[in-house]
Amino acid sequence: MRGRPVPALGTAVACVAAVCALLAGGTPAAAGEADREIPVQLLDVTDLHGQLQPTGVAPVTNPDGTKSAVGGLAYLATHLAQLRTGQRNSITFSTGDNFTGWEQDSFWLRGEPIVEFLNQQHVRFATVGNHELDSRPEWLTDHMVDGACGGEYGTVGVASCFPDSTGRRYHGTDFPYSSANIVDKRTGRPIAPPYVVETVRNDAGRAARIGFINLTVPDTVGNLRTILSFNPSLAALDEVRTADHYAQVLQSQGVQAIVLNIHDGGVPKSGTPYDSCSDIDSSLEWGMGMAVAKAVTPAIDAVFTGHQHQLFNCVVDDPAGNPRPVIEAGAYGQAVAAMSLTLDADTGDVDRSRTVAHNIANTHDVTPDPTTQAMVDHWSGYFAGYQQTTVGAVAADVTAARNPAGESTMGDAVADMELWEGQRDPHAADLALVKQIFLPPDLTYAPGQVPGDSPGRVLFAEVAGSPGGQSQPVVNADLTGDQLRAVLEQQWRTDASGATVFTPLAVSRNVTCTYDTSRPVGDRVRAVRVAGRPLAPGRTYRVAASVTFFEGPVYAQDTAYPAAAAATRHYRLPDEDRFAWVDYLRHVGVLRPPDTDRVRDLA
């Protein structure tokens, strides 16, 4: 940690020769010092979100205010190869959120395309981002990392474990995922290795070690409002205390060069150049990663951040007053965060006065890597065929059109799906409730516009919508009979104008409900039966629903049932509702429109 680092300055659009040379090791060493110096290059990509193509990736702002088109894995592979050229010690890693994107092929193929890319790029490790936990932790550790296929991970080649561009079945990452602060509530142990140590050598054979402490944004788990990554079996530890602890652990092992890789960042002023540092919001709400970068122990020599999808390159003072680089490389493959460190082979420490950091924009003025482009084309073509596969059939139309009582065949079908999914809890669901504000696309018996469709046949392309407006976990939780009745009463509310607004819930097949709209709001539910028996006020019922049912409005036009917030013993089911819906259609084979007789208005 000797000296003061050179402040990071803006670069040209691509990794031009001057910048690449600078990244090769900072200021050149004097002729007799080279044997005890170990130059290291760190290359970080963050928040790829399964983005294979450059389409839709936001351009970056250059130092002169112009914009440059960026993005695309084939271009990114070329830039990474150029940066690695001539580098003895080049370590490529990720700051998380590689999965769960908005590019449909990567999303529906369960993130496996982006794993093939990361494996191709010889990524050494990745931080667990919040979206790496969009399924249960076992999905990350057992399937995404270890390559477990079949069983609870779905039929091979149908629900997961698809063939990659070489024809090989998915086998997991070739690198570990790491998080020091996401722990199992029962054991208190991290769900993944808390840090990674890499050994580097110079041309003279002198060696040193670098420790990478990896952290995950704390609100990833345990908070219903995180939606996708809600995992009640997990807890998040304080970032600063956790980083400081593992820095001491690493130093006790003789590791003096320490880098923090944190999936939590900062937000600069909109439109600032991609390799600059200005107006970073370090508030707790939007820039906790930057606040952590300022607070963690001086033993940490550099900080890479992510999560906020921002581009910045900063130097902040650590608690001892020593400048420390902090850098974030945007999202969707916009840039590579590149940093050169110089280690002292005698002490193993970083000479911060020689650290150089730059964001290298993933521009299109290079030749896209042909191997990577072939991989991207493979996955795009595979998904095009996947959309034409049959997931089931319908005996007649299943739609979101509601009858006067507020019931719809699609709402009822989704409630039945969530009850089916809720049976996978060791404490199986007693019933399911569904907010009908968002439902999947209607399923019509007549052939649609998708090529190859036929009467009654349901193709994957027809069901790619989500029952929750965006994928949500299906969650089981406990509500008493009184609380359930209160939830059902909250289907009606009085708005600011005094008008009564009706936002009906769908109920699963084993529930019936009668109400009387001639009565006042708050006293309309007359009778509720579950599995043929009257709702018992003091009994505890296990309720399956998408996660936002228990939290409240999250999306525009969403609605709330406040009494559901009293639920306890939340349990996350294996699948998000979007995947569970497709699995359910495969399970039933032929979906018959439910009889809309579960709910009745006595008025």
PDB file of C-alpha atoms in Angstrom, residues 326-485:
ATOM      1  CA  VAL A 326     -12.964   2.795  -7.327  1.00  0.00           C
ATOM      2  CA  ILE A 327     -14.320   1.835 -10.745  1.00  0.00           C
ATOM      3  CA  GLU A 328     -17.569   0.546 -12.295  1.00  0.00           C
ATOM      4  CA  ALA A 329     -18.020  -0.618 -15.908  1.00  0.00           C
ATOM      5  CA  GLY A 330     -21.723  -0.019 -16.550  1.00  0.00           C
ATOM      6  CA  ALA A 331     -23.948  -2.872 -17.701  1.00  0.00           C
ATOM      7  CA  TYR A 332     -24.879  -5.128 -20.625  1.00  0.00           C
ATOM      8  CA  GLY A 333     -21.286  -5.196 -21.873  1.00  0.00           C
ATOM      9  CA  GLN A 334     -20.830  -1.439 -22.221  1.00  0.00           C
ATOM     10  CA  ALA A 335     -17.222  -1.491 -21.018  1.00  0.00           C
ATOM     11  CA  VAL A 336     -14.398  -3.328 -19.298  1.00  0.00           C
ATOM     12  CA  ALA A 337     -13.013  -1.950 -16.036  1.00  0.00           C
ATOM     13  CA  ALA A 338      -9.261  -2.360 -16.460  1.00  0.00           C
ATOM     14  CA  MET A 339      -6.725  -1.754 -13.703  1.00  0.00           C
ATOM     15  CA  SER A 340      -2.975  -2.321 -13.485  1.00  0.00           C
ATOM     16  CA  LEU A 341      -1.368  -3.057 -10.126  1.00  0.00           C
ATOM     17  CA  THR A 342       2.314  -3.347  -9.281  1.00  0.00           C
ATOM     18  CA  LEU A 343       3.132  -5.767  -6.461  1.00  0.00           C
ATOM     19  CA  ASP A 344       6.349  -5.836  -4.486  1.00  0.00           C
ATOM     20  CA  ALA A 345       7.664  -9.420  -4.617  1.00  0.00           C
ATOM     21  CA  ASP A 346       9.415  -8.962  -1.265  1.00  0.00           C
ATOM     22  CA  THR A 347       6.397  -7.761   0.707  1.00  0.00           C
ATOM     23  CA  GLY A 348       3.513  -8.909  -1.507  1.00  0.00           C
ATOM     24  CA  ASP A 349       1.991  -5.458  -1.168  1.00  0.00           C
ATOM     25  CA  VAL A 350       0.601  -3.101  -3.835  1.00  0.00           C
ATOM     26  CA  ASP A 351       2.522   0.034  -4.731  1.00  0.00           C
ATOM     27  CA  ARG A 352      -0.509   2.276  -5.045  1.00  0.00           C
ATOM     28  CA  SER A 353       1.540   5.096  -6.553  1.00  0.00           C
ATOM     29  CA  ARG A 354       1.754   2.999  -9.710  1.00  0.00           C
ATOM     30  CA  THR A 355      -1.878   1.895  -9.945  1.00  0.00           C
ATOM     31  CA  VAL A 356      -3.655   2.883 -13.159  1.00  0.00           C
ATOM     32  CA  ALA A 357      -7.383   2.369 -13.828  1.00  0.00           C
ATOM     33  CA  HIS A 358      -9.499   2.971 -16.915  1.00  0.00           C
ATOM     34  CA  ASN A 359     -12.883   2.045 -18.279  1.00  0.00           C
ATOM     35  CA  ILE A 360     -12.356   0.653 -21.779  1.00  0.00           C
ATOM     36  CA  ALA A 361     -15.515   1.105 -23.843  1.00  0.00           C
ATOM     37  CA  ASN A 362     -16.753  -1.970 -25.734  1.00  0.00           C
ATOM     38  CA  THR A 363     -16.864  -0.105 -29.033  1.00  0.00           C
ATOM     39  CA  HIS A 364     -17.619  -1.479 -32.486  1.00  0.00           C
ATOM     40  CA  ASP A 365     -14.453  -0.230 -34.205  1.00  0.00           C
ATOM     41  CA  VAL A 366     -12.862  -3.664 -33.786  1.00  0.00           C
ATOM     42  CA  THR A 367     -13.489  -6.966 -35.547  1.00  0.00           C
ATOM     43  CA  PRO A 368     -15.991  -9.058 -33.594  1.00  0.00           C
ATOM     44  CA  ASP A 369     -14.503 -12.320 -32.371  1.00  0.00           C
ATOM     45  CA  PRO A 370     -15.717 -15.050 -34.757  1.00  0.00           C
ATOM     46  CA  THR A 371     -15.844 -17.820 -32.143  1.00  0.00           C
ATOM     47  CA  THR A 372     -17.972 -15.695 -29.841  1.00  0.00           C
ATOM     48  CA  GLN A 373     -20.176 -14.557 -32.717  1.00  0.00           C
ATOM     49  CA  ALA A 374     -20.767 -18.205 -33.649  1.00  0.00           C
ATOM     50  CA  MET A 375     -21.733 -18.886 -30.046  1.00  0.00           C
ATOM     51  CA  VAL A 376     -24.197 -15.967 -30.027  1.00  0.00           C
ATOM     52  CA  ASP A 377     -25.685 -17.124 -33.328  1.00  0.00           C
ATOM     53  CA  HIS A 378     -26.055 -20.645 -31.952  1.00  0.00           C
ATOM     54  CA  TRP A 379     -28.078 -19.485 -28.961  1.00  0.00           C
ATOM     55  CA  SER A 380     -30.221 -17.106 -31.005  1.00  0.00           C
ATOM     56  CA  GLY A 381     -31.018 -19.891 -33.459  1.00  0.00           C
ATOM     57  CA  TYR A 382     -31.639 -22.388 -30.675  1.00  0.00           C
ATOM     58  CA  PHE A 383     -34.115 -20.063 -29.004  1.00  0.00           C
ATOM     59  CA  ALA A 384     -35.916 -19.445 -32.285  1.00  0.00           C
ATOM     60  CA  GLY A 385     -36.519 -23.193 -32.485  1.00  0.00           C
ATOM     61  CA  TYR A 386     -37.345 -23.400 -28.778  1.00  0.00           C
ATOM     62  CA  GLN A 387     -40.202 -20.961 -29.273  1.00  0.00           C
ATOM     63  CA  GLN A 388     -41.854 -23.399 -31.680  1.00  0.00           C
ATOM     64  CA  THR A 389     -41.842 -26.272 -29.193  1.00  0.00           C
ATOM     65  CA  THR A 390     -45.136 -27.471 -27.724  1.00  0.00           C
ATOM     66  CA  VAL A 391     -45.698 -26.927 -24.018  1.00  0.00           C
ATOM     67  CA  GLY A 392     -49.256 -28.261 -23.878  1.00  0.00           C
ATOM     68  CA  ALA A 393     -52.746 -27.733 -25.214  1.00  0.00           C
ATOM     69  CA  VAL A 394     -56.018 -26.023 -24.340  1.00  0.00           C
ATOM     70  CA  ALA A 395     -59.482 -27.491 -24.758  1.00  0.00           C
ATOM     71  CA  ALA A 396     -60.967 -24.001 -25.207  1.00  0.00           C
ATOM     72  CA  ASP A 397     -59.953 -20.370 -24.716  1.00  0.00           C
ATOM     73  CA  VAL A 398     -58.423 -19.433 -21.371  1.00  0.00           C
ATOM     74  CA  THR A 399     -58.543 -15.653 -20.962  1.00  0.00           C
ATOM     75  CA  ALA A 400     -58.275 -12.828 -18.460  1.00  0.00           C
ATOM     76  CA  ALA A 401     -61.801 -11.603 -19.270  1.00  0.00           C
ATOM     77  CA  ARG A 402     -63.706 -11.349 -15.978  1.00  0.00           C
ATOM     78  CA  ASN A 403     -67.290 -12.227 -15.273  1.00  0.00           C
ATOM     79  CA  PRO A 404     -69.447  -9.890 -13.122  1.00  0.00           C
ATOM     80  CA  ALA A 405     -68.119 -11.520  -9.947  1.00  0.00           C
ATOM     81  CA  GLY A 406     -64.537 -10.676 -10.981  1.00  0.00           C
ATOM     82  CA  GLU A 407     -63.543 -14.221 -11.884  1.00  0.00           C
ATOM     83  CA  SER A 408     -61.631 -15.198 -15.042  1.00  0.00           C
ATOM     84  CA  THR A 409     -60.569 -18.528 -16.479  1.00  0.00           C
ATOM     85  CA  MET A 410     -56.949 -17.352 -16.693  1.00  0.00           C
ATOM     86  CA  GLY A 411     -56.962 -16.070 -13.114  1.00  0.00           C
ATOM     87  CA  ASP A 412     -58.362 -19.377 -11.883  1.00  0.00           C
ATOM     88  CA  ALA A 413     -55.829 -21.366 -13.945  1.00  0.00           C
ATOM     89  CA  VAL A 414     -52.914 -19.364 -12.544  1.00  0.00           C
ATOM     90  CA  ALA A 415     -54.257 -19.837  -8.999  1.00  0.00           C
ATOM     91  CA  ASP A 416     -54.368 -23.583  -9.642  1.00  0.00           C
ATOM     92  CA  MET A 417     -50.781 -23.396 -10.902  1.00  0.00           C
ATOM     93  CA  GLU A 418     -49.625 -21.599  -7.777  1.00  0.00           C
ATOM     94  CA  LEU A 419     -51.386 -24.148  -5.567  1.00  0.00           C
ATOM     95  CA  TRP A 420     -49.625 -26.900  -7.554  1.00  0.00           C
ATOM     96  CA  GLU A 421     -46.287 -25.135  -7.106  1.00  0.00           C
ATOM     97  CA  GLY A 422     -47.106 -24.549  -3.425  1.00  0.00           C
ATOM     98  CA  GLN A 423     -47.312 -28.290  -2.848  1.00  0.00           C
ATOM     99  CA  ARG A 424     -43.508 -28.439  -3.281  1.00  0.00           C
ATOM    100  CA  ASP A 425     -43.090 -26.848   0.151  1.00  0.00           C
ATOM    101  CA  PRO A 426     -42.525 -29.417   2.955  1.00  0.00           C
ATOM    102  CA  HIS A 427     -45.394 -27.523   4.601  1.00  0.00           C
ATOM    103  CA  ALA A 428     -47.696 -27.704   1.595  1.00  0.00           C
ATOM    104  CA  ALA A 429     -50.014 -24.877   0.640  1.00  0.00           C
ATOM    105  CA  ASP A 430     -53.682 -25.090   1.649  1.00  0.00           C
ATOM    106  CA  LEU A 431     -54.842 -22.633  -0.998  1.00  0.00           C
ATOM    107  CA  ALA A 432     -53.570 -20.055  -3.496  1.00  0.00           C
ATOM    108  CA  LEU A 433     -54.511 -16.446  -4.178  1.00  0.00           C
ATOM    109  CA  VAL A 434     -53.565 -14.467  -7.302  1.00  0.00           C
ATOM    110  CA  LYS A 435     -53.613 -10.757  -7.974  1.00  0.00           C
ATOM    111  CA  GLN A 436     -55.328 -10.444 -11.359  1.00  0.00           C
ATOM    112  CA  ILE A 437     -53.806  -7.095 -12.194  1.00  0.00           C
ATOM    113  CA  PHE A 438     -51.153  -9.028 -14.161  1.00  0.00           C
ATOM    114  CA  LEU A 439     -51.806 -12.341 -15.867  1.00  0.00           C
ATOM    115  CA  PRO A 440     -50.070 -14.299 -18.643  1.00  0.00           C
ATOM    116  CA  PRO A 441     -51.166 -13.859 -22.260  1.00  0.00           C
ATOM    117  CA  ASP A 442     -54.519 -15.383 -23.125  1.00  0.00           C
ATOM    118  CA  LEU A 443     -54.416 -18.915 -24.515  1.00  0.00           C
ATOM    119  CA  THR A 444     -56.773 -19.330 -27.452  1.00  0.00           C
ATOM    120  CA  TYR A 445     -57.936 -22.558 -29.037  1.00  0.00           C
ATOM    121  CA  ALA A 446     -57.724 -21.101 -32.526  1.00  0.00           C
ATOM    122  CA  PRO A 447     -54.209 -21.111 -34.049  1.00  0.00           C
ATOM    123  CA  GLY A 448     -52.288 -17.925 -33.393  1.00  0.00           C
ATOM    124  CA  GLN A 449     -49.890 -15.999 -35.577  1.00  0.00           C
ATOM    125  CA  VAL A 450     -46.937 -18.187 -34.640  1.00  0.00           C
ATOM    126  CA  PRO A 451     -45.798 -20.355 -37.583  1.00  0.00           C
ATOM    127  CA  GLY A 452     -46.532 -24.036 -37.018  1.00  0.00           C
ATOM    128  CA  ASP A 453     -49.433 -23.465 -34.636  1.00  0.00           C
ATOM    129  CA  SER A 454     -52.561 -25.632 -34.825  1.00  0.00           C
ATOM    130  CA  PRO A 455     -55.964 -25.684 -33.035  1.00  0.00           C
ATOM    131  CA  GLY A 456     -55.594 -26.185 -29.300  1.00  0.00           C
ATOM    132  CA  ARG A 457     -51.821 -26.451 -29.454  1.00  0.00           C
ATOM    133  CA  VAL A 458     -49.895 -24.175 -27.076  1.00  0.00           C
ATOM    134  CA  LEU A 459     -46.449 -23.194 -28.280  1.00  0.00           C
ATOM    135  CA  PHE A 460     -43.771 -21.804 -26.026  1.00  0.00           C
ATOM    136  CA  ALA A 461     -43.908 -18.472 -27.881  1.00  0.00           C
ATOM    137  CA  GLU A 462     -47.522 -18.087 -26.729  1.00  0.00           C
ATOM    138  CA  VAL A 463     -46.814 -18.423 -23.008  1.00  0.00           C
ATOM    139  CA  ALA A 464     -43.662 -16.376 -22.523  1.00  0.00           C
ATOM    140  CA  GLY A 465     -45.487 -13.733 -20.483  1.00  0.00           C
ATOM    141  CA  SER A 466     -45.530 -13.635 -16.718  1.00  0.00           C
ATOM    142  CA  PRO A 467     -48.387 -14.070 -14.232  1.00  0.00           C
ATOM    143  CA  GLY A 468     -46.830 -11.277 -12.176  1.00  0.00           C
ATOM    144  CA  GLY A 469     -45.983  -8.616 -14.751  1.00  0.00           C
ATOM    145  CA  GLN A 470     -42.357  -9.518 -14.225  1.00  0.00           C
ATOM    146  CA  SER A 471     -41.061 -12.836 -12.988  1.00  0.00           C
ATOM    147  CA  GLN A 472     -41.765 -13.254  -9.288  1.00  0.00           C
ATOM    148  CA  PRO A 473     -41.018 -16.079  -6.889  1.00  0.00           C
ATOM    149  CA  VAL A 474     -43.960 -18.174  -5.795  1.00  0.00           C
ATOM    150  CA  VAL A 475     -43.990 -17.993  -2.001  1.00  0.00           C
ATOM    151  CA  ASN A 476     -45.870 -19.918   0.664  1.00  0.00           C
ATOM    152  CA  ALA A 477     -46.671 -18.117   3.896  1.00  0.00           C
ATOM    153  CA  ASP A 478     -49.006 -18.452   6.884  1.00  0.00           C
ATOM    154  CA  LEU A 479     -52.146 -16.375   7.391  1.00  0.00           C
ATOM    155  CA  THR A 480     -54.865 -16.983   9.944  1.00  0.00           C
ATOM    156  CA  GLY A 481     -58.468 -17.355   8.926  1.00  0.00           C
ATOM    157  CA  ASP A 482     -59.203 -13.845  10.239  1.00  0.00           C
ATOM    158  CA  GLN A 483     -56.301 -12.428   8.238  1.00  0.00           C
ATOM    159  CA  LEU A 484     -57.462 -14.218   5.102  1.00  0.00           C
ATOM    160  CA  ARG A 485     -60.943 -12.791   5.505  1.00  0.00           C
TER     161      ARG A 485
END
